[in-house]
Amino acid sequence: MKLAGINVYNIDVPSVLQYKLASATVTHLQSTVVELITDSGLVGFGETCPAGPVYQPQHMLGARAALQEIGPSLIGLDPRNIGQLNRAMNAALNGSRYAKAAIDIAGWDIAGKAYNRRVCDLIGGATGDTIPTYYSVTTASPDEMAREARERQQEGYARVQLKIGGRDVEEDIETLHKVKEAIKPGLRVAADANRSLTSRDAMFLSHRCRDISMVIEQPCNTVEEIAAVRHQLCHPVYMDELAEDVNSVIRAVSGGLVDGFGLKLTRLGGISALQIARDICEARSLPHTCDDSWGGDIIAAACVHVGATVAPSRFEGSWIAAHYIGRHFDEQNPVRIQGGRIGVPTGPGLGVTPDRNQLGSPIMSFG
Ligand SMILES: [Mg+2]
């Protein structure tokens, strides 16, 4: 089987709810969808969708420029050999893992279809038919965030992530106490600063919330700041934005820098990289998520397939953007959240196929 062509598409993914975090408010994004076409007639889809130009160094136009650079060198390869596909991408372009992730995901989609297996079956096997997700409570008043956390617990969520930072730390401390009062025991809580706290405020917040069972996610902007405050905090620390690739995960784990991770599919480099990070976490008993910062059904499906292979005792869930996006790429088999859980797609490969009407004409083609 050889790769005969690649199409790159744009799909609008407007946010129907305000998604506000410390550094940005996500409104209208454009996702980049990749279609790999083989000489056997099988096609596979991948996707990359940075959450705007500010949240991370990755951005939409950067992904498309990288795909322009990489695309031609992949024609003729067997897309089922995903290791070779990744090496060819690395030989064509340094970095830009988030663009390469779209190709990697599409390669796994083709491999699954070629072998008539779901992606999760190829990377370790699913632990069940559904997996947990968690609800991200975006920045709002303390009372509103407490109400949202309580309602999501009633809806069936086992975990909430509260966006903190980007405002007076006193308001975040008040929020966390109000959430504690509003919820019943058993709901796991993560306070996610998205890199925004000073080490001073991270210490203030942690010490004044020391009676609250929670983890603090990505409190500060740099590895050095986290290392400086880590042992002065009362809470476990998770790394998210600074887990940029497999190597940064290895470095953080081997240095004992963190107690868990928010692992992001496209930032790390796709399904291949995410499963390596998953295995590193397994070796050190570190809890983690399997998600992405944004994206449509293709990214959601890829996150769920990897998430389905994580040992439940260590799995913090797969967050997907489905709540915020007013449409599904695949209306027949959408990746949906119900009662705090997501069904693992059942078809071969990723188990989702984007609607051709939504894809429109390619914005780029190779081969
Ligand atoms: Mg996070």
Short mmCIF file of C-alpha atoms and ligand atoms in Angstrom, two decimals:
data_model
loop_
_atom_site.label_atom_id
_atom_site.label_comp_id
_atom_site.label_asym_id
_atom_site.label_seq_id
_atom_site.Cartn_x
_atom_site.Cartn_y
_atom_site.Cartn_z
CA MET A 1 0.00 0.00 0.00
CA LYS A 2 1.40 3.36 -1.02
CA LEU A 3 0.45 6.91 -0.25
CA ALA A 4 -0.83 8.34 -3.54
CA GLY A 5 -2.06 11.77 -2.46
CA ILE A 6 -2.64 14.15 0.42
CA ASN A 7 -5.41 16.71 0.71
CA VAL A 8 -5.50 19.43 3.35
CA TYR A 9 -8.84 21.03 4.28
CA ASN A 10 -10.10 23.87 6.42
CA ILE A 11 -13.09 23.34 8.70
CA ASP A 12 -14.52 26.20 10.76
CA VAL A 13 -15.01 25.26 14.41
CA PRO A 14 -16.79 28.17 16.04
CA SER A 15 -17.10 28.11 19.81
CA VAL A 16 -20.74 28.33 20.84
CA LEU A 17 -19.82 28.94 24.50
CA GLN A 18 -17.20 31.29 25.83
CA TYR A 19 -14.06 29.31 26.69
CA LYS A 20 -12.04 31.66 28.86
CA LEU A 21 -8.69 30.79 30.38
CA ALA A 22 -5.86 32.84 31.87
CA SER A 23 -4.15 33.80 28.61
CA ALA A 24 -6.95 33.83 26.06
CA THR A 25 -10.61 33.51 25.22
CA VAL A 26 -11.31 30.98 22.48
CA THR A 27 -13.94 32.11 20.00
CA HIS A 28 -13.78 31.12 16.35
CA LEU A 29 -11.09 28.66 15.24
CA GLN A 30 -10.25 27.03 11.94
CA SER A 31 -9.19 23.42 12.08
CA THR A 32 -6.76 21.84 9.64
CA VAL A 33 -7.87 18.41 8.44
CA VAL A 34 -5.52 16.11 6.53
CA GLU A 35 -6.69 13.32 4.23
CA LEU A 36 -4.18 10.64 3.24
CA ILE A 37 -5.20 8.80 0.06
CA THR A 38 -3.69 5.40 -0.72
CA ASP A 39 -3.34 3.55 -4.00
CA SER A 40 -5.61 0.84 -2.56
CA GLY A 41 -8.52 3.27 -2.20
CA LEU A 42 -8.30 3.48 1.60
CA VAL A 43 -8.21 6.98 3.02
CA GLY A 44 -7.34 8.19 6.50
CA PHE A 45 -8.02 11.46 8.28
CA GLY A 46 -6.02 13.50 10.75
CA GLU A 47 -6.49 16.91 12.29
CA THR A 48 -4.62 19.66 14.11
CA CYS A 49 -6.27 22.68 15.71
CA PRO A 50 -4.24 24.94 18.01
CA ALA A 51 -6.46 26.92 20.41
CA GLY A 52 -5.69 30.27 18.78
CA PRO A 53 -2.33 32.02 18.35
CA VAL A 54 -1.73 32.92 22.01
CA TYR A 55 -2.32 29.81 24.10
CA GLN A 56 0.80 28.01 22.85
CA PRO A 57 3.56 28.64 20.30
CA GLN A 58 1.55 26.51 17.85
CA HIS A 59 -0.86 28.29 15.53
CA MET A 60 -3.12 27.51 12.59
CA LEU A 61 -1.06 29.13 9.81
CA GLY A 62 2.10 27.52 11.18
CA ALA A 63 0.51 24.09 10.85
CA ARG A 64 -0.39 24.72 7.24
CA ALA A 65 3.06 26.06 6.33
CA ALA A 66 4.60 22.95 7.90
CA LEU A 67 2.29 20.62 5.97
CA GLN A 68 3.27 22.42 2.75
CA GLU A 69 6.89 21.61 3.55
CA ILE A 70 6.31 18.02 4.62
CA GLY A 71 3.59 16.82 2.24
CA PRO A 72 5.52 16.12 -0.98
CA SER A 73 8.15 13.95 0.75
CA LEU A 74 5.55 11.46 1.98
CA ILE A 75 4.12 10.40 -1.37
CA GLY A 76 4.97 6.77 -2.15
CA LEU A 77 5.42 5.69 1.49
CA ASP A 78 3.29 2.98 3.07
CA PRO A 79 1.15 4.95 5.55
CA ARG A 80 0.57 1.85 7.71
CA ASN A 81 4.26 2.00 8.65
CA ILE A 82 3.77 4.91 10.97
CA GLY A 83 7.29 4.87 12.39
CA GLN A 84 8.66 5.33 8.89
CA LEU A 85 6.09 8.02 8.20
CA ASN A 86 7.29 9.94 11.27
CA ARG A 87 10.95 9.54 10.35
CA ALA A 88 10.23 10.85 6.84
CA MET A 89 8.45 13.87 8.33
CA ASN A 90 11.36 14.55 10.66
CA ALA A 91 13.79 14.31 7.74
CA ALA A 92 11.73 16.87 5.80
CA LEU A 93 11.19 19.40 8.60
CA ASN A 94 12.55 20.09 12.05
CA GLY A 95 9.98 20.56 14.81
CA SER A 96 6.35 21.44 14.07
CA ARG A 97 5.16 18.32 15.84
CA TYR A 98 1.61 19.65 15.93
CA ALA A 99 1.45 19.64 12.12
CA LYS A 100 3.09 16.23 11.86
CA ALA A 101 0.50 15.01 14.38
CA ALA A 102 -2.25 15.36 11.76
CA ILE A 103 -0.34 13.01 9.40
CA ASP A 104 0.44 10.60 12.24
CA ILE A 105 -3.24 10.43 13.25
CA ALA A 106 -4.26 9.81 9.63
CA GLY A 107 -1.64 7.05 9.37
CA TRP A 108 -3.16 5.29 12.39
CA ASP A 109 -6.62 5.72 10.86
CA ILE A 110 -5.43 3.99 7.68
CA ALA A 111 -3.63 1.25 9.60
CA GLY A 112 -6.80 0.52 11.57
CA LYS A 113 -8.92 0.37 8.43
CA ALA A 114 -6.34 -1.79 6.65
CA TYR A 115 -6.26 -4.31 9.52
CA ASN A 116 -9.96 -3.90 10.32
CA ARG A 117 -9.26 -2.92 13.92
CA ARG A 118 -9.96 0.17 15.97
CA VAL A 119 -6.95 2.37 16.70
CA CYS A 120 -7.28 1.57 20.43
CA ASP A 121 -6.95 -2.13 19.58
CA LEU A 122 -3.65 -1.48 17.81
CA ILE A 123 -2.09 0.45 20.69
CA GLY A 124 -2.82 -1.69 23.71
CA GLY A 125 -6.53 -2.46 23.77
CA ALA A 126 -9.50 -0.62 25.26
CA THR A 127 -10.36 -0.90 28.94
CA GLY A 128 -14.09 -0.52 28.19
CA ASP A 129 -16.74 0.82 25.85
CA THR A 130 -16.69 4.28 27.41
CA ILE A 131 -14.04 6.42 29.03
CA PRO A 132 -14.28 9.31 31.50
CA THR A 133 -13.97 12.90 30.43
CA TYR A 134 -13.67 15.89 32.75
CA TYR A 135 -15.38 19.23 32.65
CA SER A 136 -13.33 22.37 32.25
CA VAL A 137 -14.96 25.17 34.24
CA THR A 138 -13.74 28.33 32.58
CA THR A 139 -12.94 31.56 34.37
CA ALA A 140 -15.98 33.26 35.91
CA SER A 141 -17.07 34.61 39.29
CA PRO A 142 -16.46 32.33 42.31
CA ASP A 143 -20.21 31.69 42.70
CA GLU A 144 -20.67 30.85 39.02
CA MET A 145 -17.72 28.47 39.01
CA ALA A 146 -18.96 26.76 42.18
CA ARG A 147 -22.44 26.34 40.68
CA GLU A 148 -21.00 24.92 37.48
CA ALA A 149 -18.83 22.42 39.37
CA ARG A 150 -21.82 21.26 41.43
CA GLU A 151 -24.03 20.87 38.36
CA ARG A 152 -21.40 18.91 36.46
CA GLN A 153 -20.96 16.55 39.39
CA GLN A 154 -24.72 15.99 39.40
CA GLU A 155 -24.53 15.33 35.66
CA GLY A 156 -22.09 12.48 36.24
CA TYR A 157 -18.64 14.00 35.86
CA ALA A 158 -16.03 12.47 38.17
CA ARG A 159 -13.56 15.31 37.70
CA VAL A 160 -13.64 19.05 37.09
CA GLN A 161 -10.85 21.32 36.06
CA LEU A 162 -11.16 24.89 37.26
CA LYS A 163 -9.43 27.57 35.22
CA ILE A 164 -7.54 29.88 37.53
CA GLY A 165 -5.04 32.70 36.99
CA GLY A 166 -5.17 35.84 34.89
CA ARG A 167 -6.83 37.74 37.79
CA ASP A 168 -6.29 38.60 41.43
CA VAL A 169 -5.23 35.41 43.21
CA GLU A 170 -7.67 36.24 46.03
CA GLU A 171 -10.53 35.61 43.62
CA ASP A 172 -9.11 32.21 42.72
CA ILE A 173 -8.67 31.30 46.39
CA GLU A 174 -12.28 32.31 47.04
CA THR A 175 -13.39 30.26 44.04
CA LEU A 176 -11.64 27.11 45.23
CA HIS A 177 -13.20 27.37 48.69
CA LYS A 178 -16.65 27.96 47.22
CA VAL A 179 -16.25 24.97 44.95
CA LYS A 180 -15.26 22.83 47.92
CA GLU A 181 -18.46 23.89 49.72
CA ALA A 182 -20.63 23.36 46.65
CA ILE A 183 -19.58 19.83 45.70
CA LYS A 184 -20.01 16.47 47.36
CA PRO A 185 -16.96 14.39 48.30
CA GLY A 186 -15.64 12.25 45.48
CA LEU A 187 -15.38 14.83 42.73
CA ARG A 188 -11.73 15.15 41.73
CA VAL A 189 -10.60 18.75 41.27
CA ALA A 190 -7.75 20.23 39.26
CA ALA A 191 -6.93 23.93 39.47
CA ASP A 192 -5.41 24.80 36.11
CA ALA A 193 -3.45 28.06 35.94
CA ASN A 194 -2.35 27.54 32.33
CA ARG A 195 1.16 28.87 33.21
CA SER A 196 -0.15 32.14 34.59
CA LEU A 197 0.76 32.26 38.29
CA THR A 198 3.83 33.86 39.74
CA SER A 199 5.65 31.55 42.12
CA ARG A 200 4.48 33.90 44.89
CA ASP A 201 0.82 33.50 43.99
CA ALA A 202 1.18 29.74 43.50
CA MET A 203 2.43 29.50 47.09
CA PHE A 204 -0.27 31.85 48.44
CA LEU A 205 -2.98 29.86 46.69
CA SER A 206 -1.71 26.43 47.66
CA HIS A 207 -1.18 27.26 51.34
CA ARG A 208 -4.53 28.99 51.76
CA CYS A 209 -6.27 26.04 50.07
CA ARG A 210 -4.33 23.37 51.92
CA ASP A 211 -7.50 21.71 53.21
CA ILE A 212 -8.82 21.23 49.67
CA SER A 213 -8.03 17.95 47.90
CA MET A 214 -6.95 19.00 44.45
CA VAL A 215 -4.05 19.07 42.05
CA ILE A 216 -2.52 22.26 40.68
CA GLU A 217 -2.02 22.05 36.94
CA GLN A 218 0.70 24.01 35.17
CA PRO A 219 0.98 26.69 37.88
CA CYS A 220 3.86 28.68 36.37
CA ASN A 221 5.33 29.51 33.00
CA THR A 222 8.68 27.74 33.08
CA VAL A 223 10.24 24.51 34.29
CA GLU A 224 12.55 26.57 36.51
CA GLU A 225 9.66 28.32 38.27
CA ILE A 226 7.85 25.04 38.86
CA ALA A 227 11.04 23.46 40.19
CA ALA A 228 11.51 26.42 42.55
CA VAL A 229 8.02 26.21 44.09
CA ARG A 230 7.21 22.54 43.75
CA HIS A 231 8.32 21.45 47.20
CA GLN A 232 6.86 24.53 48.84
CA LEU A 233 3.32 23.72 47.67
CA CYS A 234 0.76 21.67 49.59
CA HIS A 235 -0.69 20.04 46.46
CA PRO A 236 0.40 17.65 43.74
CA VAL A 237 1.62 19.46 40.63
CA TYR A 238 0.74 18.44 37.10
CA MET A 239 2.48 19.61 33.95
CA ASP A 240 0.55 20.46 30.82
CA GLU A 241 1.82 23.20 28.50
CA LEU A 242 5.48 22.42 29.24
CA ALA A 243 5.02 18.78 28.25
CA GLU A 244 5.90 19.76 24.70
CA ASP A 245 7.31 16.51 23.41
CA VAL A 246 8.36 13.06 24.57
CA ASN A 247 11.73 14.38 25.69
CA SER A 248 10.23 17.04 27.96
CA VAL A 249 8.05 14.35 29.53
CA ILE A 250 11.13 12.16 30.13
CA ARG A 251 12.98 15.13 31.63
CA ALA A 252 10.12 16.04 33.97
CA VAL A 253 9.59 12.45 35.07
CA SER A 254 13.26 11.65 35.62
CA GLY A 255 13.76 14.90 37.56
CA GLY A 256 10.75 14.23 39.79
CA LEU A 257 9.37 17.60 38.76
CA VAL A 258 5.69 16.67 38.65
CA ASP A 259 3.08 14.24 39.97
CA GLY A 260 1.12 13.89 36.74
CA PHE A 261 0.45 15.35 33.33
CA GLY A 262 -2.11 16.91 31.07
CA LEU A 263 -0.95 15.20 27.88
CA LYS A 264 -1.94 16.88 24.65
CA LEU A 265 -2.21 14.81 21.48
CA THR A 266 -1.08 17.22 18.79
CA ARG A 267 1.43 19.17 20.89
CA LEU A 268 3.32 15.95 21.59
CA GLY A 269 3.22 14.84 17.94
CA GLY A 270 0.17 12.62 17.49
CA ILE A 271 -0.97 9.19 18.59
CA SER A 272 2.55 7.70 18.30
CA ALA A 273 4.06 10.25 20.69
CA LEU A 274 1.09 10.19 23.05
CA GLN A 275 1.32 6.44 23.52
CA ILE A 276 5.03 6.73 24.34
CA ALA A 277 4.22 9.38 26.97
CA ARG A 278 1.41 7.12 28.26
CA ASP A 279 3.90 4.27 28.72
CA ILE A 280 6.44 6.50 30.48
CA CYS A 281 3.69 7.55 32.89
CA GLU A 282 2.74 3.92 33.42
CA ALA A 283 6.33 3.04 34.30
CA ARG A 284 6.34 5.72 37.01
CA SER A 285 2.68 5.39 38.16
CA LEU A 286 1.87 8.94 37.12
CA PRO A 287 -1.75 9.93 36.45
CA HIS A 288 -2.46 11.83 33.27
CA THR A 289 -5.07 12.94 30.77
CA CYS A 290 -5.15 12.14 27.05
CA ASP A 291 -6.59 15.18 25.33
CA ASP A 292 -5.93 18.18 23.19
CA SER A 293 -6.42 21.90 23.54
CA TRP A 294 -9.15 22.06 20.89
CA GLY A 295 -10.35 20.36 17.71
CA GLY A 296 -13.24 18.52 16.09
CA ASP A 297 -14.30 14.89 15.92
CA ILE A 298 -11.04 13.58 14.46
CA ILE A 299 -8.92 14.91 17.30
CA ALA A 300 -11.62 13.88 19.77
CA ALA A 301 -11.64 10.32 18.40
CA ALA A 302 -7.84 10.08 18.52
CA CYS A 303 -7.77 11.30 22.15
CA VAL A 304 -10.48 8.81 23.12
CA HIS A 305 -8.69 5.89 21.44
CA VAL A 306 -5.50 6.56 23.38
CA GLY A 307 -7.41 7.36 26.57
CA ALA A 308 -9.22 4.03 26.28
CA THR A 309 -5.89 2.23 26.61
CA VAL A 310 -4.80 3.89 29.87
CA ALA A 311 -5.17 1.97 33.14
CA PRO A 312 -8.32 3.41 34.78
CA SER A 313 -6.57 3.95 38.13
CA ARG A 314 -4.18 6.41 36.51
CA PHE A 315 -6.45 7.94 33.93
CA GLU A 316 -7.63 11.52 34.48
CA GLY A 317 -9.88 11.48 31.42
CA SER A 318 -9.97 12.84 27.90
CA TRP A 319 -11.21 16.38 27.56
CA ILE A 320 -12.69 17.08 24.13
CA ALA A 321 -14.07 20.33 22.73
CA ALA A 322 -17.44 18.82 21.76
CA HIS A 323 -19.36 20.98 24.29
CA TYR A 324 -18.01 24.13 22.74
CA ILE A 325 -18.25 23.38 19.05
CA GLY A 326 -21.67 23.80 17.52
CA ARG A 327 -21.25 21.02 14.97
CA HIS A 328 -19.81 17.56 14.43
CA PHE A 329 -17.60 16.66 11.46
CA ASP A 330 -19.28 13.26 11.43
CA GLU A 331 -22.99 13.54 12.22
CA GLN A 332 -23.46 9.76 11.76
CA ASN A 333 -20.83 8.76 14.34
CA PRO A 334 -20.07 11.87 16.38
CA VAL A 335 -17.78 11.71 19.39
CA ARG A 336 -20.21 12.71 22.14
CA ILE A 337 -20.13 13.24 25.88
CA GLN A 338 -22.95 11.75 27.93
CA GLY A 339 -23.07 11.83 31.71
CA GLY A 340 -19.39 12.63 32.00
CA ARG A 341 -18.28 9.80 29.74
CA ILE A 342 -17.43 9.36 26.06
CA GLY A 343 -18.18 6.29 23.98
CA VAL A 344 -15.15 4.76 22.30
CA PRO A 345 -15.79 4.86 18.52
CA THR A 346 -16.61 1.42 17.21
CA GLY A 347 -15.65 1.49 13.53
CA PRO A 348 -12.21 0.48 12.20
CA GLY A 349 -9.44 3.08 12.40
CA LEU A 350 -10.55 6.21 14.23
CA GLY A 351 -14.21 5.32 13.61
CA VAL A 352 -15.14 8.81 12.41
CA THR A 353 -15.40 10.11 8.85
CA PRO A 354 -15.77 13.83 8.21
CA ASP A 355 -18.70 14.92 6.09
CA ARG A 356 -17.50 15.83 2.56
CA ASN A 357 -19.81 18.86 2.51
CA GLN A 358 -18.05 20.28 5.53
CA LEU A 359 -14.61 19.58 4.08
CA GLY A 360 -15.35 21.47 0.86
CA SER A 361 -12.42 21.80 -1.55
CA PRO A 362 -8.85 21.16 -0.41
CA ILE A 363 -6.77 24.21 0.45
CA MET A 364 -3.64 22.22 -0.43
CA SER A 365 -2.99 18.96 -2.30
CA PHE A 366 0.08 16.81 -2.92
CA GLY A 367 0.72 13.79 -5.11
MG MG B 1 -4.24 22.38 31.26
#
